[in-house]
PDB file of C-alpha atoms in Angstrom:
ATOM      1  CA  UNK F  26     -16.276 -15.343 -67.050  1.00  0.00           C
ATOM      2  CA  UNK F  27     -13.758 -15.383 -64.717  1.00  0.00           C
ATOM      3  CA  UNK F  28     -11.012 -18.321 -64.766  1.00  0.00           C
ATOM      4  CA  UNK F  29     -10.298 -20.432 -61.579  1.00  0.00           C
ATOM      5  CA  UNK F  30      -7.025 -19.436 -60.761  1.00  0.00           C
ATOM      6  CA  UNK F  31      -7.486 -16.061 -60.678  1.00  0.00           C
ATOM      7  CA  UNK F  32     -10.367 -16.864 -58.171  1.00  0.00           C
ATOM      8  CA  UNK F  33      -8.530 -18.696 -56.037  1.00  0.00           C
ATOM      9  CA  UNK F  34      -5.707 -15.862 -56.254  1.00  0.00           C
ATOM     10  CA  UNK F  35      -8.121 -13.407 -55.003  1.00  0.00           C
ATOM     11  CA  UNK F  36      -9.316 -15.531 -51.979  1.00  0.00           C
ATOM     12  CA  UNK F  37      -5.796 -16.274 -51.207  1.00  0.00           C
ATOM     13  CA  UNK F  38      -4.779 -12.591 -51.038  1.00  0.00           C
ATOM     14  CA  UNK F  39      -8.334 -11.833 -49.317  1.00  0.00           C
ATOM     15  CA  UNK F  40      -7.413 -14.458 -46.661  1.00  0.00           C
ATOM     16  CA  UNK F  41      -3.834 -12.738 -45.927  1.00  0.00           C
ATOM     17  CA  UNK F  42      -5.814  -9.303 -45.652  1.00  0.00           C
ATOM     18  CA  UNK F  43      -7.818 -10.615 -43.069  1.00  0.00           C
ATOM     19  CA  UNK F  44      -4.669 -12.507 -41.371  1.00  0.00           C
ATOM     20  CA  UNK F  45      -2.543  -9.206 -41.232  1.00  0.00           C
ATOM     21  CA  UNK F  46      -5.179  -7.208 -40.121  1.00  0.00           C
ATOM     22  CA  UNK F  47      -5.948  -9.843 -36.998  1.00  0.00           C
ATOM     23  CA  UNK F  48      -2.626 -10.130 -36.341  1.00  0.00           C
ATOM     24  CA  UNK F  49      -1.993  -6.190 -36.037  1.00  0.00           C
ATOM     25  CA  UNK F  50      -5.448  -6.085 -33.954  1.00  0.00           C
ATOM     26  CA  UNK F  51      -4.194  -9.230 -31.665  1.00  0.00           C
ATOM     27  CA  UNK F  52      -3.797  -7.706 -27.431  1.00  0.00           C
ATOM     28  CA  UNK F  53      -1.383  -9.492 -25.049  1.00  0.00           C
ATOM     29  CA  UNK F  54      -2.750 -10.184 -21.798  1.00  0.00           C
ATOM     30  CA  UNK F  55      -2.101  -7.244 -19.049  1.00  0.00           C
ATOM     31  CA  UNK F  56       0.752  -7.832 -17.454  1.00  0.00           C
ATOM     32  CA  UNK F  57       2.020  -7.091 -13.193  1.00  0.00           C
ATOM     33  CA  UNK F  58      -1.628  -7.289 -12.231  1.00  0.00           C
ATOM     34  CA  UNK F  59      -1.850  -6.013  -8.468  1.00  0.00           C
ATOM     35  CA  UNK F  60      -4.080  -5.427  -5.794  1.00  0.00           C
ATOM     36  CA  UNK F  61      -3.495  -1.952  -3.681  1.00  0.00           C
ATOM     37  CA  UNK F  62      -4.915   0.098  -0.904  1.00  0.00           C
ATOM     38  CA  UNK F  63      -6.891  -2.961   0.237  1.00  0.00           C
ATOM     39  CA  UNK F  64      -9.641  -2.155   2.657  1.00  0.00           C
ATOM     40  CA  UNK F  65     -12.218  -4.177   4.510  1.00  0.00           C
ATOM     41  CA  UNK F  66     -14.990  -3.528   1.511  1.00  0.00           C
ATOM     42  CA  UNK F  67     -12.776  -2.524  -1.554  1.00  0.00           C
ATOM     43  CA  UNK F  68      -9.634  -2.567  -3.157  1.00  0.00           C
ATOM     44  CA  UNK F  69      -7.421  -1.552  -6.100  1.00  0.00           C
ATOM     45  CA  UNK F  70      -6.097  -3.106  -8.979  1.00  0.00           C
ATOM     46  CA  UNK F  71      -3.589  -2.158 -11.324  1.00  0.00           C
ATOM     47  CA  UNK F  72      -1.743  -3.454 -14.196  1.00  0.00           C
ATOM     48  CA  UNK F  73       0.437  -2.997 -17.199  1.00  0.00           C
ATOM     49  CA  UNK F  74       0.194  -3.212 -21.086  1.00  0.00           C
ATOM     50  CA  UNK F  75       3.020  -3.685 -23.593  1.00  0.00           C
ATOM     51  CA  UNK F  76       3.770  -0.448 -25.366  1.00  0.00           C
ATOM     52  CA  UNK F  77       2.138   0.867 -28.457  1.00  0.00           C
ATOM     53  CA  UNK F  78      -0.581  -1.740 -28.229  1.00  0.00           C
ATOM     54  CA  UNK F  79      -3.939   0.110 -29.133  1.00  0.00           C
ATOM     55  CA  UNK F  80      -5.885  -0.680 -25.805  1.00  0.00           C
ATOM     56  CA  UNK F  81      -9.217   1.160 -25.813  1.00  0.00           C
ATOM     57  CA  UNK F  82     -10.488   0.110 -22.674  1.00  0.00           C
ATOM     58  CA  UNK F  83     -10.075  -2.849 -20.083  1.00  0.00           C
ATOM     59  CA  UNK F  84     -12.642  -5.582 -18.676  1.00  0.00           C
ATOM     60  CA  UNK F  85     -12.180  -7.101 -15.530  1.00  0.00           C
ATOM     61  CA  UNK F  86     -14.019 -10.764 -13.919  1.00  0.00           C
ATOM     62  CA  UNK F  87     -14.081 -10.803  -9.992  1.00  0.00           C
ATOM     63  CA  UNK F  88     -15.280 -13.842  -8.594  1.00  0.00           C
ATOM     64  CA  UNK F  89     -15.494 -15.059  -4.908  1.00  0.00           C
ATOM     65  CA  UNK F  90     -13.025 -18.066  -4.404  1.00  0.00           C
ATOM     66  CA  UNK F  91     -15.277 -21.189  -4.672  1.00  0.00           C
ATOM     67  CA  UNK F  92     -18.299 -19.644  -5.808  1.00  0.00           C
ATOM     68  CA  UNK F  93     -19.235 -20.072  -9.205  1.00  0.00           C
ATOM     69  CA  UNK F  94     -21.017 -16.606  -9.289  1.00  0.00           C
ATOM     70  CA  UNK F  95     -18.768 -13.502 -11.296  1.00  0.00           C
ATOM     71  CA  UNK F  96     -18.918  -9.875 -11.436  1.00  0.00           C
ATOM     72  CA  UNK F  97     -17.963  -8.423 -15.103  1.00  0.00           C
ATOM     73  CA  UNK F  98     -16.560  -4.692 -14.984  1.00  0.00           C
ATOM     74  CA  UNK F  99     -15.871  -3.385 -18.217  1.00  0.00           C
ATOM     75  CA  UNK F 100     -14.514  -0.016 -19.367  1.00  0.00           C
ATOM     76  CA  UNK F 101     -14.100   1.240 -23.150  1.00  0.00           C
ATOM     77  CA  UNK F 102     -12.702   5.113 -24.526  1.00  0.00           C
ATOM     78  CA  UNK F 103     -10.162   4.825 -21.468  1.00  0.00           C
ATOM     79  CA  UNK F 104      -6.472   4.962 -21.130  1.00  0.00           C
ATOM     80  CA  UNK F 105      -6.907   4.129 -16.949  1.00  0.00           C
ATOM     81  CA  UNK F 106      -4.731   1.321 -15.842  1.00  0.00           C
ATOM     82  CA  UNK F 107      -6.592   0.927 -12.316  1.00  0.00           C
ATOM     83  CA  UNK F 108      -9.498   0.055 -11.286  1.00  0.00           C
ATOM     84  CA  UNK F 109     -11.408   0.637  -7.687  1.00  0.00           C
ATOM     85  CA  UNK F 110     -13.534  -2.932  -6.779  1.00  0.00           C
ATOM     86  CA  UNK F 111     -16.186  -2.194  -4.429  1.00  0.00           C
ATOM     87  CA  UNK F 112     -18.973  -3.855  -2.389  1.00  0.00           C
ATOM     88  CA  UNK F 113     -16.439  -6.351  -1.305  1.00  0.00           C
ATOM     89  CA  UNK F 114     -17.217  -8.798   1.725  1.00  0.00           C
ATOM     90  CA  UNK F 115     -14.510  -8.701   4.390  1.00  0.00           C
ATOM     91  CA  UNK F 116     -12.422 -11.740   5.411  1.00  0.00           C
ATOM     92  CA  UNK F 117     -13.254 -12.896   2.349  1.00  0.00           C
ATOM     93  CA  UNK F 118     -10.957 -14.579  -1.194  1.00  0.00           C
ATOM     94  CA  UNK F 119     -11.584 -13.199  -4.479  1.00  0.00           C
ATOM     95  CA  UNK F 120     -10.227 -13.893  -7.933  1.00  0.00           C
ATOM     96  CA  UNK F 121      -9.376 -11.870 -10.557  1.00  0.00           C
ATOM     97  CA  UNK F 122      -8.583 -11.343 -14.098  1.00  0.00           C
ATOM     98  CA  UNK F 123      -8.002  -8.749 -16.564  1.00  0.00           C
ATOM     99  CA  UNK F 124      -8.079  -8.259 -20.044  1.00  0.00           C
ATOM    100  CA  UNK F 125      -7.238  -5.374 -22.674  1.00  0.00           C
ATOM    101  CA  UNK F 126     -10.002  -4.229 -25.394  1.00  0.00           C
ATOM    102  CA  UNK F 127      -8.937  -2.476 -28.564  1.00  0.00           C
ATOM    103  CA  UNK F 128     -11.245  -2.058 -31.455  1.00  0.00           C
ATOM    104  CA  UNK F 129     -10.566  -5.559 -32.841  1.00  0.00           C
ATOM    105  CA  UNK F 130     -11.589  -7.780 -29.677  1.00  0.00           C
ATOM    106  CA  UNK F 131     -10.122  -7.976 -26.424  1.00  0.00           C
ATOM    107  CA  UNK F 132      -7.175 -10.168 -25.361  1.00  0.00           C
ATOM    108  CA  UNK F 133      -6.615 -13.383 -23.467  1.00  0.00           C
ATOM    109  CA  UNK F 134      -7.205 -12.456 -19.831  1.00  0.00           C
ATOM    110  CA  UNK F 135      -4.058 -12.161 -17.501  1.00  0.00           C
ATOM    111  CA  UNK F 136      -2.944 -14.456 -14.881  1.00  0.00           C
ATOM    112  CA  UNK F 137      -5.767 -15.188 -12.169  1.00  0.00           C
ATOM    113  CA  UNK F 138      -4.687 -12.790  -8.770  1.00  0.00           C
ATOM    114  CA  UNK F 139      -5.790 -14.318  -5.861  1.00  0.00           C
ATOM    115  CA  UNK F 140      -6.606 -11.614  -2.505  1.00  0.00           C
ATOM    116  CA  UNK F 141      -8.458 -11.910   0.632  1.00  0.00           C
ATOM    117  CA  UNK F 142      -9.870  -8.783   2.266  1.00  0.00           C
ATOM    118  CA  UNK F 143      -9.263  -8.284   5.763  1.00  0.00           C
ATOM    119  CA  UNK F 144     -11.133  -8.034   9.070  1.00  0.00           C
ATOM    120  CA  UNK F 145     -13.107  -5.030  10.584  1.00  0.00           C
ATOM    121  CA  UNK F 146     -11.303  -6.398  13.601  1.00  0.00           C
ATOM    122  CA  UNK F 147      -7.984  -6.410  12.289  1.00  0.00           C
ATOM    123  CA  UNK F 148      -8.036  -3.593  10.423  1.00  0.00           C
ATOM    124  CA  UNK F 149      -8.874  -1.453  13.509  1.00  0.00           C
ATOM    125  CA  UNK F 150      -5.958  -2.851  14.870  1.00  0.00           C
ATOM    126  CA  UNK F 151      -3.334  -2.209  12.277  1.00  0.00           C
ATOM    127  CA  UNK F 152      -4.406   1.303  12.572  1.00  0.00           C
ATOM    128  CA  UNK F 153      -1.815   3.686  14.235  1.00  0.00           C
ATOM    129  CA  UNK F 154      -3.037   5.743  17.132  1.00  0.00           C
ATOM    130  CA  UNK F 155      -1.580   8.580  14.905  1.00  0.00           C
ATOM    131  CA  UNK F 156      -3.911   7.777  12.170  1.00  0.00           C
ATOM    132  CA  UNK F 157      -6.757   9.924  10.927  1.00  0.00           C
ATOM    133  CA  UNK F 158      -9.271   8.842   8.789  1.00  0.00           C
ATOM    134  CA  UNK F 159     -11.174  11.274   6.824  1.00  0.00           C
ATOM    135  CA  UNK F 160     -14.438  10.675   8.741  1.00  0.00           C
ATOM    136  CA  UNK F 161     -12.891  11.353  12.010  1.00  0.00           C
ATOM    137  CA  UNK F 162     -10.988  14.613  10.448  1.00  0.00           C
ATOM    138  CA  UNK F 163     -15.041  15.574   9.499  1.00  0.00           C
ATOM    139  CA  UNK F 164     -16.346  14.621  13.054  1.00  0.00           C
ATOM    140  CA  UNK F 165     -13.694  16.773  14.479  1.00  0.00           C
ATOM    141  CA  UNK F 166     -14.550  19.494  12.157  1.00  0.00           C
ATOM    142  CA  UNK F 167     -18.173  19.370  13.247  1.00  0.00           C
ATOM    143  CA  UNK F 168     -17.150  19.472  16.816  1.00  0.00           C
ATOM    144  CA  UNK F 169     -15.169  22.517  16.566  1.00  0.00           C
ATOM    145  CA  UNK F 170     -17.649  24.454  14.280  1.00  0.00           C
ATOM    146  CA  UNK F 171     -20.261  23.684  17.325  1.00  0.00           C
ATOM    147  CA  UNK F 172     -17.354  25.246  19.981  1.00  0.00           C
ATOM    148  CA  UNK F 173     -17.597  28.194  17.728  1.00  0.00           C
ATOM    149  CA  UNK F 174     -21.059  28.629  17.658  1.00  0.00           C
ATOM    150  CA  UNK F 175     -22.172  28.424  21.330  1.00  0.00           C
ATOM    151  CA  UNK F 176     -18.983  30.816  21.944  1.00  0.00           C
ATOM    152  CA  UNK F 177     -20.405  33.129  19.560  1.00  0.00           C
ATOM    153  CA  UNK F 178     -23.988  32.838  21.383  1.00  0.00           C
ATOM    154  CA  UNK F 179     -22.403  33.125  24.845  1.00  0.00           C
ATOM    155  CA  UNK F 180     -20.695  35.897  23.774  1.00  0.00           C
ATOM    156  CA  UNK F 181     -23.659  37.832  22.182  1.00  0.00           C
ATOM    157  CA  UNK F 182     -25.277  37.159  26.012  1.00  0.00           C
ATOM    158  CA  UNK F 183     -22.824  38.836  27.493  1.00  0.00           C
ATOM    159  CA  UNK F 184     -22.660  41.640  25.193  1.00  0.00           C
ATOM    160  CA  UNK F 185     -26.517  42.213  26.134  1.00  0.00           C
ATOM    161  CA  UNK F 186     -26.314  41.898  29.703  1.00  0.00           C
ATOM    162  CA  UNK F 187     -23.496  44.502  30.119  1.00  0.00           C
ATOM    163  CA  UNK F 188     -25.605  46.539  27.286  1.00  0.00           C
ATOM    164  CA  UNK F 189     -28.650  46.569  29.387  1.00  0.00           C
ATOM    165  CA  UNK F 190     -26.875  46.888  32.382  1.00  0.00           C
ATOM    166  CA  UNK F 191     -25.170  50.154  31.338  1.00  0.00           C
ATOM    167  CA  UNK F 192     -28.635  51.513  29.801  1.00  0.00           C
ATOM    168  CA  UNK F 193     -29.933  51.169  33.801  1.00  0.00           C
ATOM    169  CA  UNK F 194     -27.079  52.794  34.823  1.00  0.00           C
ATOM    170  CA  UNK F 195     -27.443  55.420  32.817  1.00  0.00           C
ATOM    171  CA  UNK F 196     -31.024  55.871  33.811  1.00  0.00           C
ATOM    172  CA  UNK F 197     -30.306  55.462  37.682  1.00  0.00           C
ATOM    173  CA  UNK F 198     -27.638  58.556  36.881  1.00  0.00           C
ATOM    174  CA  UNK F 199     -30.028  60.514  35.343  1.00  0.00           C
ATOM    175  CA  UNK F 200     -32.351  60.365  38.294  1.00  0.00           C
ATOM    176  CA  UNK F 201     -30.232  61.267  41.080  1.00  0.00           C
ATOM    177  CA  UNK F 202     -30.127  65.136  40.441  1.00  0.00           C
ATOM    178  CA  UNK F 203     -33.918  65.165  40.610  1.00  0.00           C
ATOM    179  CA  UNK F 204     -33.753  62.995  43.729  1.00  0.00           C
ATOM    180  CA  UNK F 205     -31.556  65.575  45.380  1.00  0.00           C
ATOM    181  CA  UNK F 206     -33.625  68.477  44.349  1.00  0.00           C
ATOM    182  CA  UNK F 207     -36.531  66.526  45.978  1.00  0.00           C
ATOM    183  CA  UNK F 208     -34.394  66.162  49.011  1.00  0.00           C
ATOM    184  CA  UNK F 209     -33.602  69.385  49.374  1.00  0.00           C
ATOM    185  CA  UNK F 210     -36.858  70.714  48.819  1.00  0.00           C
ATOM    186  CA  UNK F 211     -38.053  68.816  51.856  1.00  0.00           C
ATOM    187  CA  UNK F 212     -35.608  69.903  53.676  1.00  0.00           C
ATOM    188  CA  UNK F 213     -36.162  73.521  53.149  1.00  0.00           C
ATOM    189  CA  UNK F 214     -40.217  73.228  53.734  1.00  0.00           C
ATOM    190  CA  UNK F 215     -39.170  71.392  57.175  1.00  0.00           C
ATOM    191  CA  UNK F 216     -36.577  73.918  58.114  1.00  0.00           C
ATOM    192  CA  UNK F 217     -39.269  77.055  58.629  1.00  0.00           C
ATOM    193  CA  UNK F 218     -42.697  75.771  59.963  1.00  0.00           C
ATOM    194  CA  UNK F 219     -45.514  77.749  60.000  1.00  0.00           C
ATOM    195  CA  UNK F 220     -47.899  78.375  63.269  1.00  0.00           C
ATOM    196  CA  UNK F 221     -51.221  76.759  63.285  1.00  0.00           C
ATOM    197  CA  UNK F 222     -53.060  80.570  63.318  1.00  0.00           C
ATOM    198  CA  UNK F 223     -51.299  82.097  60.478  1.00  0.00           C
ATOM    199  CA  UNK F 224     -48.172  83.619  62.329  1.00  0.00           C
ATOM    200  CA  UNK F 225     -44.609  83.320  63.996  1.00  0.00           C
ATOM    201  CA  UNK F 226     -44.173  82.963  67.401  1.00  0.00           C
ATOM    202  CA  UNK F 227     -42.466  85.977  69.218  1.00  0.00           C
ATOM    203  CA  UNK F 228     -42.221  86.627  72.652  1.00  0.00           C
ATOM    204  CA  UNK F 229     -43.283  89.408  74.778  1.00  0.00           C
ATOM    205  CA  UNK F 230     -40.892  92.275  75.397  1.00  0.00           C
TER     206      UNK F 230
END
């Protein structure tokens, strides 16, 4: 039978165990959280970790500012430190927060970031005249693949037009020689009539 105080010396060491291995497991909150690229419906958010800390994966909360309902992203088996939010209403505040996940738990989330989206209006506006957007870069894509095509087409027209009209030529050509014999045939026949009885016409010595 086992005494007391070697019990209790068991459950203290137990206790440390556990202790240690919380402690070693414990995540600091992400750190220079950030918003980027920030469009009309979506955005970008970074952040930071302390160094050697054995992140696993990251969750984020997004919530509209004053409304109690949240969105919950959550990533494990990735080293990312980004993360696109999408689906976002424009001219609209959001809050977020982030927090690190390692195999022992996650940690406490970061400082809330507070970011309003902007404007279909303004965003137009802020737009350089030199800008191109990938959707325009497609539409003018399209347009000149369509230039191509009825070029092409025209092209081919033309190429059978002057086709068929050198094949008539070339027929016409042929012809001639047999419209000349023809000519001169007729001309010949005309050239020595023949009298009504039979015989030439000579006069009377």
């Amino acid at each position: 039978m086992a005494k007391p105080g070697s019990s209790a010396a068991v459950l203290l060491l137990l206790l440390g165990f556990l202790s240690s291995v919380c402690a070693d497991t414990l995540l600091s909150a992400p750190l220079n959280v950030t918003i980027r690229e920030l469009e009309v419906n979506s955005a970008v958010v970074t952040w930071e970790i302390l160094e050697g800390e054995p992140v696993i994966g990251f969750a984020i909360t997004q919530q509209k500012k004053d409304v109690h309902m949240l969105r919950f992203i959550q990533e494990v088996n990735t080293t990312t430190r980004s993360c696109a939010l999408w689906d976002l209403d424009e001219d609209t505040e959001y809050i977020i927060h982030v927090q690190s996940i390692s195999l022992g738990g996650s940690s406490p989330p970061s400082q809330p970031v507070l970011f309003r989206t902007p404007k279909e209006s303004e965003k137009m506006a802020s737009k350089s005249p030199d800008e191109v957007t990938m959707e325009e870069v497609g539409q003018a894509a399209q347009l000149r693949a369509g230039e191509l095509i009825i070029i092409v087409v025209v092209l081919v027209m033309w190429a059978g037009v002057i086709a068929l009209f050198c094949r008539q030529y070339d027929i016409i050509k042929d012809n001639e020689p047999n419209n000349n014999k023809d000519k001169a045939k007729n001309s010949s026949e005309c050239s020595t009539p023949e009298h009504p009885q039979g015989g030439l016409l000579r006069s009377n010595v």
